[in-house]
mmCIF file of C-alpha atoms and ligand atoms in Angstrom:
data_model
loop_
_atom_site.group_PDB
_atom_site.id
_atom_site.type_symbol
_atom_site.label_atom_id
_atom_site.label_comp_id
_atom_site.label_asym_id
_atom_site.label_seq_id
_atom_site.Cartn_x
_atom_site.Cartn_y
_atom_site.Cartn_z
ATOM 1 C CA UNK A 21 116.247 99.174 129.211
ATOM 2 C CA UNK A 22 114.199 98.125 126.285
ATOM 3 C CA UNK A 23 112.877 100.538 123.561
ATOM 4 C CA UNK A 24 109.394 101.408 123.738
ATOM 5 C CA UNK A 25 108.975 99.226 120.823
ATOM 6 C CA UNK A 26 110.241 96.119 122.766
ATOM 7 C CA UNK A 27 108.765 97.000 125.908
ATOM 8 C CA UNK A 28 105.530 96.908 124.194
ATOM 9 C CA UNK A 29 106.121 93.586 122.767
ATOM 10 C CA UNK A 30 107.502 92.278 126.268
ATOM 11 C CA UNK A 31 104.341 93.655 128.081
ATOM 12 C CA UNK A 32 102.421 90.691 126.259
ATOM 13 C CA UNK A 33 104.480 87.729 127.164
ATOM 14 C CA UNK A 34 102.476 85.746 129.890
ATOM 15 C CA UNK A 35 103.988 85.382 133.147
ATOM 16 C CA UNK A 36 106.334 82.173 133.348
ATOM 17 C CA UNK A 37 105.862 81.216 129.593
ATOM 18 C CA UNK A 38 107.846 79.613 127.564
ATOM 19 C CA UNK A 39 109.448 81.811 125.278
ATOM 20 C CA UNK A 40 110.838 81.566 121.900
ATOM 21 C CA UNK A 41 112.303 84.886 120.787
ATOM 22 C CA UNK A 42 112.929 84.308 116.652
ATOM 23 C CA UNK A 43 115.256 86.964 114.978
ATOM 24 C CA UNK A 44 116.502 87.980 118.245
ATOM 25 C CA UNK A 45 119.614 89.607 117.362
ATOM 26 C CA UNK A 46 121.115 90.934 120.674
ATOM 27 C CA UNK A 47 118.612 88.909 122.614
ATOM 28 C CA UNK A 48 117.661 92.119 124.827
ATOM 29 C CA UNK A 49 113.853 90.937 124.817
ATOM 30 C CA UNK A 50 114.583 87.431 126.323
ATOM 31 C CA UNK A 51 117.158 89.107 128.616
ATOM 32 C CA UNK A 52 114.963 91.612 129.985
ATOM 33 C CA UNK A 53 112.377 89.092 130.714
ATOM 34 C CA UNK A 54 114.409 86.532 132.257
ATOM 35 C CA UNK A 55 116.435 89.266 134.282
ATOM 36 C CA UNK A 56 113.230 90.225 136.044
ATOM 37 C CA UNK A 57 112.214 86.842 136.539
ATOM 38 C CA UNK A 58 109.282 87.207 134.566
ATOM 39 C CA UNK A 59 110.262 83.941 132.564
ATOM 40 C CA UNK A 60 112.708 81.275 133.077
ATOM 41 C CA UNK A 61 113.419 79.817 129.986
ATOM 42 C CA UNK A 62 113.970 81.126 126.198
ATOM 43 C CA UNK A 63 114.766 79.681 123.049
ATOM 44 C CA UNK A 64 116.849 82.316 121.155
ATOM 45 C CA UNK A 65 116.385 81.950 117.370
ATOM 46 C CA UNK A 66 118.854 83.596 114.810
ATOM 47 C CA UNK A 67 119.327 82.948 110.798
ATOM 48 C CA UNK A 68 122.448 84.777 111.088
ATOM 49 C CA UNK A 69 125.842 83.817 112.761
ATOM 50 C CA UNK A 70 126.446 87.637 113.432
ATOM 51 C CA UNK A 71 123.799 88.356 115.463
ATOM 52 C CA UNK A 72 123.455 85.032 117.119
ATOM 53 C CA UNK A 73 126.882 85.806 118.703
ATOM 54 C CA UNK A 74 125.630 89.370 120.021
ATOM 55 C CA UNK A 75 123.020 87.223 121.487
ATOM 56 C CA UNK A 76 125.646 84.874 123.071
ATOM 57 C CA UNK A 77 127.551 87.721 124.395
ATOM 58 C CA UNK A 78 124.503 89.612 125.710
ATOM 59 C CA UNK A 79 123.325 86.925 127.806
ATOM 60 C CA UNK A 80 126.932 85.382 128.830
ATOM 61 C CA UNK A 81 127.412 89.266 129.892
ATOM 62 C CA UNK A 82 124.163 88.913 131.826
ATOM 63 C CA UNK A 83 124.823 85.264 133.228
ATOM 64 C CA UNK A 84 121.643 84.120 131.426
ATOM 65 C CA UNK A 85 123.294 81.336 129.378
ATOM 66 C CA UNK A 86 122.016 78.490 131.612
ATOM 67 C CA UNK A 87 118.220 79.774 131.217
ATOM 68 C CA UNK A 88 118.587 80.028 127.334
ATOM 69 C CA UNK A 89 118.820 77.675 124.024
ATOM 70 C CA UNK A 90 120.406 79.426 121.537
ATOM 71 C CA UNK A 91 119.775 78.171 118.063
ATOM 72 C CA UNK A 92 120.963 79.292 114.561
ATOM 73 C CA UNK A 93 118.088 77.916 112.361
ATOM 74 C CA UNK A 94 115.563 79.652 109.928
ATOM 75 C CA UNK A 95 112.639 80.678 111.686
ATOM 76 C CA UNK A 96 110.622 78.720 114.066
ATOM 77 C CA UNK A 97 112.912 75.430 113.035
ATOM 78 C CA UNK A 98 114.604 76.993 116.368
ATOM 79 C CA UNK A 99 112.125 75.220 118.492
ATOM 80 C CA UNK A 100 111.990 71.582 119.115
ATOM 81 C CA UNK A 101 108.974 70.072 121.041
ATOM 82 C CA UNK A 102 110.896 69.334 123.924
ATOM 83 C CA UNK A 103 111.217 73.182 124.517
ATOM 84 C CA UNK A 104 107.774 73.102 125.111
ATOM 85 C CA UNK A 105 107.855 76.665 123.983
ATOM 86 C CA UNK A 106 104.208 78.128 124.203
ATOM 87 C CA UNK A 107 104.878 81.619 123.406
ATOM 88 C CA UNK A 108 106.655 83.018 120.438
ATOM 89 C CA UNK A 109 107.968 86.689 119.459
ATOM 90 C CA UNK A 110 108.975 87.913 116.323
ATOM 91 C CA UNK A 111 109.540 91.791 115.965
ATOM 92 C CA UNK A 112 111.719 94.086 113.978
ATOM 93 C CA UNK A 113 111.285 92.208 110.513
ATOM 94 C CA UNK A 114 109.205 92.572 107.421
ATOM 95 C CA UNK A 115 105.331 91.429 107.590
ATOM 96 C CA UNK A 116 106.144 89.185 104.850
ATOM 97 C CA UNK A 117 109.190 87.286 106.504
ATOM 98 C CA UNK A 118 107.105 87.084 109.468
ATOM 99 C CA UNK A 119 104.400 85.300 107.432
ATOM 100 C CA UNK A 120 106.311 83.463 105.934
ATOM 101 C CA UNK A 121 108.150 82.135 109.147
ATOM 102 C CA UNK A 122 104.452 81.443 110.545
ATOM 103 C CA UNK A 123 103.511 79.256 107.550
ATOM 104 C CA UNK A 124 106.490 77.551 107.790
ATOM 105 C CA UNK A 125 106.013 76.602 111.268
ATOM 106 C CA UNK A 126 102.690 75.520 110.417
ATOM 107 C CA UNK A 127 104.053 73.022 107.621
ATOM 108 C CA UNK A 128 105.750 71.500 110.163
ATOM 109 C CA UNK A 129 102.898 71.128 112.192
ATOM 110 C CA UNK A 130 104.168 73.427 115.061
ATOM 111 C CA UNK A 131 101.418 75.305 116.809
ATOM 112 C CA UNK A 132 101.704 77.851 119.845
ATOM 113 C CA UNK A 133 99.531 79.331 122.351
ATOM 114 C CA UNK A 134 100.126 82.772 122.120
ATOM 115 C CA UNK A 135 102.093 84.840 119.141
ATOM 116 C CA UNK A 136 103.124 88.308 119.658
ATOM 117 C CA UNK A 137 104.507 89.482 116.080
ATOM 118 C CA UNK A 138 105.763 93.117 115.709
ATOM 119 C CA UNK A 139 106.102 93.565 111.788
ATOM 120 C CA UNK A 140 108.168 96.725 110.748
ATOM 121 C CA UNK A 141 105.557 96.468 107.352
ATOM 122 C CA UNK A 142 102.925 95.058 105.591
ATOM 123 C CA UNK A 143 100.816 94.592 109.002
ATOM 124 C CA UNK A 144 97.865 93.346 106.887
ATOM 125 C CA UNK A 145 99.466 90.379 105.339
ATOM 126 C CA UNK A 146 100.295 88.954 109.141
ATOM 127 C CA UNK A 147 96.435 89.869 109.922
ATOM 128 C CA UNK A 148 95.402 88.091 106.831
ATOM 129 C CA UNK A 149 97.843 84.782 107.621
ATOM 130 C CA UNK A 150 96.423 84.383 111.266
ATOM 131 C CA UNK A 151 92.814 84.590 110.459
ATOM 132 C CA UNK A 152 93.194 82.292 107.300
ATOM 133 C CA UNK A 153 95.010 79.812 109.589
ATOM 134 C CA UNK A 154 92.537 80.275 112.585
ATOM 135 C CA UNK A 155 94.658 82.397 114.940
ATOM 136 C CA UNK A 156 92.381 85.124 116.103
ATOM 137 C CA UNK A 157 93.891 88.402 117.210
ATOM 138 C CA UNK A 158 93.392 89.278 120.944
ATOM 139 C CA UNK A 159 95.263 92.609 121.360
ATOM 140 C CA UNK A 160 96.895 95.148 119.386
ATOM 141 C CA UNK A 161 99.141 98.067 120.214
ATOM 142 C CA UNK A 162 100.807 100.779 118.406
ATOM 143 C CA UNK A 163 103.919 102.829 119.500
ATOM 144 C CA UNK A 164 105.454 105.560 118.002
ATOM 145 C CA UNK A 165 109.584 105.957 117.962
ATOM 146 C CA UNK A 166 111.007 109.100 116.635
ATOM 147 C CA UNK A 167 109.402 109.160 113.435
ATOM 148 C CA UNK A 168 108.216 105.624 112.779
ATOM 149 C CA UNK A 169 105.484 103.556 114.114
ATOM 150 C CA UNK A 170 105.238 100.133 115.176
ATOM 151 C CA UNK A 171 102.126 97.915 115.678
ATOM 152 C CA UNK A 172 102.206 94.753 118.067
ATOM 153 C CA UNK A 173 99.780 92.115 117.285
ATOM 154 C CA UNK A 174 98.928 89.261 119.650
ATOM 155 C CA UNK A 175 96.996 86.247 118.703
ATOM 156 C CA UNK A 176 95.644 82.998 120.152
ATOM 157 C CA UNK A 177 94.409 80.212 118.301
ATOM 158 C CA UNK A 178 90.597 80.776 117.628
ATOM 159 C CA UNK A 179 88.188 82.011 114.902
ATOM 160 C CA UNK A 180 87.755 85.445 113.781
ATOM 161 C CA UNK A 181 86.643 87.027 110.958
ATOM 162 C CA UNK A 182 88.016 90.349 109.957
ATOM 163 C CA UNK A 183 86.592 93.402 107.167
ATOM 164 C CA UNK A 184 89.000 94.574 104.753
ATOM 165 C CA UNK A 185 89.334 97.848 106.637
ATOM 166 C CA UNK A 186 90.524 95.491 109.970
ATOM 167 C CA UNK A 187 93.226 93.628 107.993
ATOM 168 C CA UNK A 188 94.760 96.942 106.973
ATOM 169 C CA UNK A 189 94.192 99.028 110.127
ATOM 170 C CA UNK A 190 93.910 96.660 112.887
ATOM 171 C CA UNK A 191 90.538 95.736 114.598
ATOM 172 C CA UNK A 192 91.721 96.656 117.985
ATOM 173 C CA UNK A 193 93.627 99.927 116.746
ATOM 174 C CA UNK A 194 90.990 101.177 114.612
ATOM 175 C CA UNK A 195 88.708 101.378 117.763
ATOM 176 C CA UNK A 196 91.111 102.308 119.869
ATOM 177 C CA UNK A 197 92.078 105.615 117.815
ATOM 178 C CA UNK A 198 95.234 106.403 120.015
ATOM 179 C CA UNK A 199 97.277 109.153 119.060
ATOM 180 C CA UNK A 200 100.040 107.354 117.535
ATOM 181 C CA UNK A 201 97.345 105.499 115.220
ATOM 182 C CA UNK A 202 96.113 108.831 114.492
ATOM 183 C CA UNK A 203 99.261 110.215 113.560
ATOM 184 C CA UNK A 204 100.336 107.243 111.420
ATOM 185 C CA UNK A 205 97.439 107.522 109.097
ATOM 186 C CA UNK A 206 97.506 111.409 108.827
ATOM 187 C CA UNK A 207 101.279 110.605 107.671
ATOM 188 C CA UNK A 208 99.895 107.960 105.043
ATOM 189 C CA UNK A 209 97.189 110.201 103.942
ATOM 190 C CA UNK A 210 99.734 113.430 103.553
ATOM 191 C CA UNK A 211 102.120 110.854 101.445
ATOM 192 C CA UNK A 212 99.057 110.109 99.446
ATOM 193 C CA UNK A 213 98.246 113.688 98.480
ATOM 194 C CA UNK A 214 101.645 113.926 97.350
ATOM 195 C CA UNK A 215 101.407 110.987 95.116
ATOM 196 C CA UNK A 216 98.195 112.329 93.829
ATOM 197 C CA UNK A 217 99.975 115.778 93.176
ATOM 198 C CA UNK A 218 102.354 114.091 91.062
ATOM 199 C CA UNK A 219 100.189 111.886 89.061
ATOM 200 C CA UNK A 220 97.978 114.753 88.392
ATOM 201 C CA UNK A 221 100.979 116.676 87.042
ATOM 202 C CA UNK A 222 101.547 113.908 84.922
ATOM 203 C CA UNK A 223 98.233 113.669 83.467
ATOM 204 C CA UNK A 224 97.716 110.199 84.910
ATOM 205 C CA UNK A 225 94.675 110.337 86.947
ATOM 206 C CA UNK A 226 92.681 107.707 84.768
ATOM 207 C CA UNK A 227 94.999 105.313 85.459
ATOM 208 C CA UNK A 228 94.407 101.789 88.028
ATOM 209 C CA UNK A 229 97.374 103.059 90.325
ATOM 210 C CA UNK A 230 95.400 106.176 90.849
ATOM 211 C CA UNK A 231 92.303 104.613 91.618
ATOM 212 C CA UNK A 232 94.117 102.411 93.999
ATOM 213 C CA UNK A 233 95.319 105.185 95.931
ATOM 214 C CA UNK A 234 91.937 106.897 95.921
ATOM 215 C CA UNK A 235 90.588 103.740 97.439
ATOM 216 C CA UNK A 236 93.150 103.619 100.090
ATOM 217 C CA UNK A 237 92.907 107.369 100.832
ATOM 218 C CA UNK A 238 89.228 107.205 101.445
ATOM 219 C CA UNK A 239 89.585 104.014 103.388
ATOM 220 C CA UNK A 240 91.960 105.977 105.628
ATOM 221 C CA UNK A 241 89.328 108.952 105.974
ATOM 222 C CA UNK A 242 86.791 106.895 106.864
ATOM 223 C CA UNK A 243 88.489 105.227 109.679
ATOM 224 C CA UNK A 244 89.690 108.370 111.017
ATOM 225 C CA UNK A 245 86.664 110.282 111.111
HETATM 226 N N1 SAM B 21 114.125 91.308 117.404
HETATM 227 C C1 SAM B 21 114.986 92.336 117.503
HETATM 228 C C2 SAM B 21 113.983 93.231 117.694
HETATM 229 O O1 SAM B 21 112.903 93.706 117.491
HETATM 230 O O2 SAM B 21 115.038 94.022 118.220
HETATM 231 C C3 SAM B 21 115.748 92.229 116.466
HETATM 232 C C4 SAM B 21 115.237 92.788 114.872
HETATM 233 S S1 SAM B 21 116.400 92.400 114.072
HETATM 234 C C5 SAM B 21 115.910 94.198 112.908
HETATM 235 C C6 SAM B 21 115.928 91.295 112.799
HETATM 236 C C7 SAM B 21 116.973 90.199 113.106
HETATM 237 O O3 SAM B 21 116.138 88.912 112.305
HETATM 238 C C8 SAM B 21 118.094 89.980 112.714
HETATM 239 O O4 SAM B 21 119.146 89.644 113.506
HETATM 240 C C9 SAM B 21 118.026 88.616 111.353
HETATM 241 O O5 SAM B 21 119.245 88.159 111.345
HETATM 242 C C10 SAM B 21 116.992 87.925 111.717
HETATM 243 N N2 SAM B 21 116.237 87.018 111.085
HETATM 244 C C11 SAM B 21 116.012 87.281 109.688
HETATM 245 N N3 SAM B 21 114.985 86.432 109.159
HETATM 246 C C12 SAM B 21 115.019 85.125 109.585
HETATM 247 C C13 SAM B 21 114.861 83.909 109.971
HETATM 248 N N4 SAM B 21 113.988 83.747 108.655
HETATM 249 N N5 SAM B 21 114.762 83.360 110.886
HETATM 250 C C14 SAM B 21 115.604 83.637 112.120
HETATM 251 N N6 SAM B 21 115.976 85.234 112.154
HETATM 252 C C15 SAM B 21 115.819 85.774 111.448
#
């Protein structure tokens, strides 16, 4: 069974999608969707040989090799036009790497109907890239696993304007104010409070860094109130 994080990613894959899972590692996500007959084809992309071998073993064990194309490639270079991929999942990587993968794909002239992205960090970088490149965010979800919070961002081609706060907090997530959302940002506010204490003790309150933390802290208070 999938972890709550990957289950949330999987829940956004349309039935019958032609999927590319980039950075698939053990290929748990495509394997799960294939086993449920939710999809019948997936490109499994990996930049590293070890993880691609993990994927091959898992898919072989589940007798799913015939329904997949395993590709050793950087990002969406794993996908060819002939694959007719319409849905892309990229999960469990930093937001900057996800942005770079999307940007390289755009440069190659690739475009996809549905992007399902789960950045581990720098979510605002991903949202920024999406709105700047004519994708609109259609769904978001936040999932807590142990002490970690994971955001899932679903996007489709289209126009959207987002405020600076939307980019940081997520337009849907901040509207929804789920318990996980509140817990994530309360944790961040607590972390910033400790930074304030340190900077105050060091006599560094009159600095650009302090002001930046203060602005972020105020944004969090505003969004949580
Ligand atoms: N997607 C799975 C998940 O969410 O559980 C696995 C995440 S794993 C932490 C990240 C994987 O991304 C690694 O296996 C790594 O080799 C792969 N990766 C990193 N950069 C990549 C790139 N540019 N193209 C394809 N795969 C990449």
